[in-house]
Backbone as a chain_set.jsonl record, in Angstrom:
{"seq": "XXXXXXXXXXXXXXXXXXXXXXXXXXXXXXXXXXXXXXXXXXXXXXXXXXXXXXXXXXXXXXXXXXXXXXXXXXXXXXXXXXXXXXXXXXXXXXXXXXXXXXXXXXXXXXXXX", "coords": {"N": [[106.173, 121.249, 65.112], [105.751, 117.912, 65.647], [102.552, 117.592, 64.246], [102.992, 119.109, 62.212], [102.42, 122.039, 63.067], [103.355, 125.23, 63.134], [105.435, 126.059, 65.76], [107.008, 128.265, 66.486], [108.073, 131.606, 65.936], [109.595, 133.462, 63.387], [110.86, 136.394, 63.274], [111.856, 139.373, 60.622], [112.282, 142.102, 59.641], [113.495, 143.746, 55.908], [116.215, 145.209, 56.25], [118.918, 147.912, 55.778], [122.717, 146.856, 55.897], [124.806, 148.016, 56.638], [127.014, 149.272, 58.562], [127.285, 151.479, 59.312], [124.884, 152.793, 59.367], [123.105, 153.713, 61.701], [120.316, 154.111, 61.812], [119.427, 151.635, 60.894], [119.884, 149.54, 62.098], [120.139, 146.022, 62.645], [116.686, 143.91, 63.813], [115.042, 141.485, 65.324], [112.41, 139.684, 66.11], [110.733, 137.483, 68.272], [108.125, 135.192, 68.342], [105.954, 132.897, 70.319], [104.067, 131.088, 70.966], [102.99, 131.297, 67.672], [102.061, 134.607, 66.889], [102.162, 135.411, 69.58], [104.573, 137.433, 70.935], [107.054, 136.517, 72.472], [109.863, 138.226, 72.95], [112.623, 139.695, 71.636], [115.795, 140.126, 69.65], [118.217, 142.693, 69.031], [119.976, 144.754, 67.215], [122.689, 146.594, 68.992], [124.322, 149.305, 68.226], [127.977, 149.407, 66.949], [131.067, 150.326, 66.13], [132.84, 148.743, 65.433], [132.44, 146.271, 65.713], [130.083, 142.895, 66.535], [127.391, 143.416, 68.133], [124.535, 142.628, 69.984], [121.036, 142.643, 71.906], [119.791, 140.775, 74.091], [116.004, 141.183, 74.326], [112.911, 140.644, 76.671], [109.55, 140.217, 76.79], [108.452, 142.679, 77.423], [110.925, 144.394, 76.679], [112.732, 144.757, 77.786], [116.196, 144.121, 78.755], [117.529, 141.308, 78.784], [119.717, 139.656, 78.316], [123.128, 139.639, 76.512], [124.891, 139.534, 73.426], [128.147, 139.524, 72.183], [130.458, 139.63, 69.343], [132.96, 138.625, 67.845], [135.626, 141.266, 66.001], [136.502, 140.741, 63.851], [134.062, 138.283, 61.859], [134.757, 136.29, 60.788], [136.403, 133.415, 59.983], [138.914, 131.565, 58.571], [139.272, 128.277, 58.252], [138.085, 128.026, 60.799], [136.337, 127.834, 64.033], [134.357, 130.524, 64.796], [133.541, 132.814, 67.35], [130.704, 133.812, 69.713], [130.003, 135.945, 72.13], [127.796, 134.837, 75.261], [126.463, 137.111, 77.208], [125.818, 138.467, 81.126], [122.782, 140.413, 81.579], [124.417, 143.029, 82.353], [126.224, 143.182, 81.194], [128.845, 141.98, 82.047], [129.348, 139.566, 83.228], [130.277, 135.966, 81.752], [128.272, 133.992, 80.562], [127.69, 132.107, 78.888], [128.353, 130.904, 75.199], [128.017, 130.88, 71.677], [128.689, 129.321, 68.85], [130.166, 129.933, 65.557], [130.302, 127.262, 63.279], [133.226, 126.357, 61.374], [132.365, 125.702, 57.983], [133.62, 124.486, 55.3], [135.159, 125.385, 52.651], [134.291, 126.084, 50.295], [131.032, 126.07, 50.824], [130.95, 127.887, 52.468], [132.337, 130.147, 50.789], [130.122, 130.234, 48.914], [127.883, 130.399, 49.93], [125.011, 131.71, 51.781], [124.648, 130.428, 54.336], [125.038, 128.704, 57.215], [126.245, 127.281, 59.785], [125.861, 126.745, 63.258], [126.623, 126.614, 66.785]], "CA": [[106.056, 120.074, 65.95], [105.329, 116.294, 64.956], [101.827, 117.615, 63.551], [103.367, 120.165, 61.379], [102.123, 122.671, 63.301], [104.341, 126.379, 63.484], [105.68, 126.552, 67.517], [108.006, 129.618, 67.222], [107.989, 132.233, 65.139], [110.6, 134.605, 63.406], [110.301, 137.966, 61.949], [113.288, 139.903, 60.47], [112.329, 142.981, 58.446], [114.437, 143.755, 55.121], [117.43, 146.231, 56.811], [120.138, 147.961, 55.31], [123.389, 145.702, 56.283], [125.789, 148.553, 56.335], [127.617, 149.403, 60.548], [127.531, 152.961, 59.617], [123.608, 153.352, 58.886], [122.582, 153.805, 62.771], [118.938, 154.358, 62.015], [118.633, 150.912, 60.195], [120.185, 148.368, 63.118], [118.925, 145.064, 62.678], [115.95, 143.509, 64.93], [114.252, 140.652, 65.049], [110.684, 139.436, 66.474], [110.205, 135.914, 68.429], [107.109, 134.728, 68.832], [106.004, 131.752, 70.529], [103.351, 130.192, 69.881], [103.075, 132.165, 66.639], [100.97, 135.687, 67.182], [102.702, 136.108, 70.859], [105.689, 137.844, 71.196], [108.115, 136.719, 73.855], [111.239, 138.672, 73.106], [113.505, 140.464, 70.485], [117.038, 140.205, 69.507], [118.643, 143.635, 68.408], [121.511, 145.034, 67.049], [123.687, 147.582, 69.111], [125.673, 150.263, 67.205], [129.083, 149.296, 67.772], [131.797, 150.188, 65.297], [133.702, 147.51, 64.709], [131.871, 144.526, 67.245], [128.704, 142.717, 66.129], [126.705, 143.31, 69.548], [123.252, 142.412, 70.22], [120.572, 142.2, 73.316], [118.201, 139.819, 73.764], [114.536, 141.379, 74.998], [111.817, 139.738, 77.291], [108.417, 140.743, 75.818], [108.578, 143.487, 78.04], [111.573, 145.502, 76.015], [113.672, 144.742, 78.962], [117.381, 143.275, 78.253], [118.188, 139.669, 79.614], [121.197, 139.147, 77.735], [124.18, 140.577, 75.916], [125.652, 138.944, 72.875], [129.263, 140.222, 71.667], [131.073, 138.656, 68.592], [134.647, 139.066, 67.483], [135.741, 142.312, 65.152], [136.129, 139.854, 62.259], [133.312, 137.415, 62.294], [134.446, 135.095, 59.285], [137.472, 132.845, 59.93], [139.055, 130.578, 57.822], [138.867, 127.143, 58.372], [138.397, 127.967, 62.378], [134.998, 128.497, 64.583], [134.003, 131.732, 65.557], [132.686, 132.497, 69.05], [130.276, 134.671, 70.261], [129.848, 135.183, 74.2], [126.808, 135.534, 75.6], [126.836, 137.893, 78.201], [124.649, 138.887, 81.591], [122.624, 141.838, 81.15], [124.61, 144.085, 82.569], [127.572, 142.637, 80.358], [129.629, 141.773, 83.146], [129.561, 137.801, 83.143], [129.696, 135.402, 80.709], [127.192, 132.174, 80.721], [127.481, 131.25, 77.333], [128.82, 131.15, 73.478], [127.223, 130.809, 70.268], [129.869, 129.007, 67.858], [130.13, 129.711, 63.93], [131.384, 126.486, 62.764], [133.243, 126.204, 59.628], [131.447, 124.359, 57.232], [134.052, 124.306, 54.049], [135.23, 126.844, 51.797], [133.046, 126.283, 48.939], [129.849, 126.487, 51.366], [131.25, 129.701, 53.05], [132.439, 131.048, 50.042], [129.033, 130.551, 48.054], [126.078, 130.542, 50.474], [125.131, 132.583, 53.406], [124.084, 129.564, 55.194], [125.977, 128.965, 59.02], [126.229, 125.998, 60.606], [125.65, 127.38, 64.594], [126.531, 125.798, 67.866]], "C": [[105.778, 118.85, 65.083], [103.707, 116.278, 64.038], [101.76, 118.507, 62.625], [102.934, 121.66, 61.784], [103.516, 123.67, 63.722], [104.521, 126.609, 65.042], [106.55, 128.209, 67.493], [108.3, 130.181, 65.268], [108.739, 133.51, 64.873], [110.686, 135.413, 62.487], [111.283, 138.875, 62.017], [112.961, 141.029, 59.188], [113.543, 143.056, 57.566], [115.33, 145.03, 55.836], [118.768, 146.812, 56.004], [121.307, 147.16, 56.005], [124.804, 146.92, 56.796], [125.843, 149.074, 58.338], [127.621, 150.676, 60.363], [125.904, 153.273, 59.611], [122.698, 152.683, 60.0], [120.998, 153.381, 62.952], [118.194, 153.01, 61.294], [119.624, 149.479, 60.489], [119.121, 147.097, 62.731], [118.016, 144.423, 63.79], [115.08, 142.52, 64.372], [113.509, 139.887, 66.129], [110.696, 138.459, 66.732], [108.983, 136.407, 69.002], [106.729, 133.347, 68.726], [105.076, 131.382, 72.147], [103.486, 131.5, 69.092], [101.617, 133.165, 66.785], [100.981, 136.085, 68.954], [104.064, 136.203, 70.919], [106.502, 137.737, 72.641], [109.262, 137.266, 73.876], [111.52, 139.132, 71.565], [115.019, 139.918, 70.324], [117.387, 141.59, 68.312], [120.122, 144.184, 68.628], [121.472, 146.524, 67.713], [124.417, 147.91, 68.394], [126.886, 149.754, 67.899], [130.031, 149.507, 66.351], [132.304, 149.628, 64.224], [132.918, 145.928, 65.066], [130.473, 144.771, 66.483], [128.171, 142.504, 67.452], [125.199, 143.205, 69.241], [122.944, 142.137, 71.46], [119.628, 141.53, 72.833], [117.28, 140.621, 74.388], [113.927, 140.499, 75.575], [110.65, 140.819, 76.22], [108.176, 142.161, 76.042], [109.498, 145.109, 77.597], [112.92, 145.074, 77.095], [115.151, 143.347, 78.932], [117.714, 142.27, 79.145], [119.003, 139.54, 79.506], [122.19, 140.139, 76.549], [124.918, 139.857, 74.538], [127.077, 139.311, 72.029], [130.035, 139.388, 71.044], [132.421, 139.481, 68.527], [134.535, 140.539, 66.364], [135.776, 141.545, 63.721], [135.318, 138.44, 62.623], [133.205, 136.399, 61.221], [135.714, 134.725, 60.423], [137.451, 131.803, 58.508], [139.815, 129.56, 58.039], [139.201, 127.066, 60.057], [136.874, 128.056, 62.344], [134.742, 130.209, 64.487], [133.284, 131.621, 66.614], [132.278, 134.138, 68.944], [129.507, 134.933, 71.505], [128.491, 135.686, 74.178], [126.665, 135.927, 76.626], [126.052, 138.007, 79.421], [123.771, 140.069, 80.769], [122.951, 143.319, 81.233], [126.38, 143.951, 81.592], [129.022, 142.838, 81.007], [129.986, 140.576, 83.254], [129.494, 137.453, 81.835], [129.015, 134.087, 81.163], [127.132, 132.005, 79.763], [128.42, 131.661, 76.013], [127.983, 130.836, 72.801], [128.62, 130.521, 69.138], [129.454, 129.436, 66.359], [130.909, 128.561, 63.305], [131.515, 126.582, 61.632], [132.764, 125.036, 59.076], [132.137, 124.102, 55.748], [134.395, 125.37, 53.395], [134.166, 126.245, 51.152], [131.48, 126.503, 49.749], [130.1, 128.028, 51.598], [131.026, 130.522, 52.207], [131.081, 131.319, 49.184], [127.338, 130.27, 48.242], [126.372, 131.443, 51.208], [124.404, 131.787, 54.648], [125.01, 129.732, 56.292], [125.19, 127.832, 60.006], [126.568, 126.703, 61.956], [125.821, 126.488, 66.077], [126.9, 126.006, 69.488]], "O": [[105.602, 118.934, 63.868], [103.465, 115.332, 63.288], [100.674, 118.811, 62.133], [103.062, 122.521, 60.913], [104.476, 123.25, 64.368], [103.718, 127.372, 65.578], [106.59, 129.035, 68.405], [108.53, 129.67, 64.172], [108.724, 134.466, 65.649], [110.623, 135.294, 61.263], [111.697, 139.281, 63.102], [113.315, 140.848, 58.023], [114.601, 142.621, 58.021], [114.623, 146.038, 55.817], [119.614, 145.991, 55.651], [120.815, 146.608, 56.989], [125.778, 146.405, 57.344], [124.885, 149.157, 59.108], [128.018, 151.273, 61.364], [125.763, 154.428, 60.013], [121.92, 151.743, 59.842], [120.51, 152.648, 63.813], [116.985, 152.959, 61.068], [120.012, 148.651, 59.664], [117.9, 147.095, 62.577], [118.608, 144.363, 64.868], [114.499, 142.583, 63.289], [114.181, 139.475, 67.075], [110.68, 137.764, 65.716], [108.712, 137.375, 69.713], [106.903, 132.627, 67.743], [105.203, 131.378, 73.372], [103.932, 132.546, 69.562], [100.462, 132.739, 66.797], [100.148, 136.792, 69.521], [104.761, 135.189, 70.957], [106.568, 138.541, 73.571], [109.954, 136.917, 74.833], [110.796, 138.952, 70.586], [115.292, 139.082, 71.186], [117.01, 141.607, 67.141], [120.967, 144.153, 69.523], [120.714, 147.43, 67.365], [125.206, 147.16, 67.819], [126.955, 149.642, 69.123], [129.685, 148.786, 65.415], [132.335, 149.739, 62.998], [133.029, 144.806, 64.573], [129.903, 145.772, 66.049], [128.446, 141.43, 67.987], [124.744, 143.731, 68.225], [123.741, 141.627, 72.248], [118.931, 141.523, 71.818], [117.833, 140.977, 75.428], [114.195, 139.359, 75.195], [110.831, 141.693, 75.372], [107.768, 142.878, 75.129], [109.203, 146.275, 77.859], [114.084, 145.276, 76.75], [115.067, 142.124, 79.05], [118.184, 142.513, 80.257], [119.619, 139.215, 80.521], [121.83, 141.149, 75.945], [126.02, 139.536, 74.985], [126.785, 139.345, 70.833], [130.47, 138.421, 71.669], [132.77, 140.565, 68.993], [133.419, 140.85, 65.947], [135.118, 141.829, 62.721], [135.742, 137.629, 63.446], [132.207, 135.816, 60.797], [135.994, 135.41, 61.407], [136.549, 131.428, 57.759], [141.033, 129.738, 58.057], [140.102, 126.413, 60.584], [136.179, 128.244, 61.345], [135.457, 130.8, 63.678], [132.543, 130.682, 66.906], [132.853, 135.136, 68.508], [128.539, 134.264, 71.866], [128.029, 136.575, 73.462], [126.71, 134.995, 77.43], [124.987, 137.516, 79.044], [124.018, 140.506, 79.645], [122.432, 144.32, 80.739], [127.347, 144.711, 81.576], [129.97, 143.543, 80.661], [131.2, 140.448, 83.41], [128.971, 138.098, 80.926], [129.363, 133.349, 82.085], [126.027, 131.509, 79.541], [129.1, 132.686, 75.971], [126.966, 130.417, 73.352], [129.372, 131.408, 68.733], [128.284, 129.214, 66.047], [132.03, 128.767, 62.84], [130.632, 126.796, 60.801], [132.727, 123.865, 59.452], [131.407, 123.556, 54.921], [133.79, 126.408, 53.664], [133.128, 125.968, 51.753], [130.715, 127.221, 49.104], [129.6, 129.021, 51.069], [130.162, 131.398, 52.243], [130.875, 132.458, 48.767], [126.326, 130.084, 47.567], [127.465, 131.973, 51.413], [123.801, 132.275, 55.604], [125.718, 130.736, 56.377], [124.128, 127.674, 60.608], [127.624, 127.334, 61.902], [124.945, 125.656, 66.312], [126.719, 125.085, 70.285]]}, "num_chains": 1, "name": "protein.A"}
C-alpha cells in the first residue's frame, strides 16, 4: 500500500516443472492480509493443457483456468479462459501479451492482461 506496508501475499514452493511428474503439480498460497489465507491456485494434471483451479480458503473450487496446448506464441497474445467451477461457462481470460523477442527469448518475465 502507500505506507509500504505488504497487503497480499504469495507463496509458491520450489516444484519440479516437468507435466509428467503428477506428485509435484504446482500450487500456490494467497494470503491477504499477509498470515491469512484466502485461497489457492493449483495445477491440474492434464497432458498436454495448462489447467488450474482457483480455491476459497475453504479448499473449495470457484474457478477453472484452461490455457492453450502451446502456451508461447510468437509475436501473438496467448489466452487463457477462465472458467465457472463446474467448467461449463466462461467469464473471463487472462492474456499473455507479447512483449518482444529478445524479452521472451531471455527472461521468464510475462507481461499479463
Amino acid at each position: 500500500d502507500n505506507n509500504k506496508q505488504e497487503v497480499i501475499h504469495f507463496s509458491r514452493p520450489l516444484r519440479c516443472m516437468s507435466c509428467w511428474a503428477i506428485c509435484c503439480l504446482q500450487e500456490l498460497e494467497v494470503q491477504a492480509p499477509p498470515g491469512t489465507t484466502v485461497g489457492w491456485v493449483k495445477q491440474s494434471w492434464h497432458p498436454y493443457l495448462p489447467k488450474f483451479t482457483i480455491e476459497d480458503a475453504s479448499g473449495q473450487t470457484v474457478l477453472v483456468i484452461e490455457g492453450p496446448c502451446l502456451s508461447c506464441s510468437f509475436c501473438g497474445d496467448v489466452e487463457f479462459k477462465v472458467l465457472s467451477a463446474d467448467g461449463d461457462q466462461k467469464v473471463g481470460k487472462i492474456s499473455k501479451q507479447w512483449s518482444g523477442l529478445l524479452k521472451e527469448a531471455f527472461t521468464d518475465a510475462d507481461n499479463l492482461g
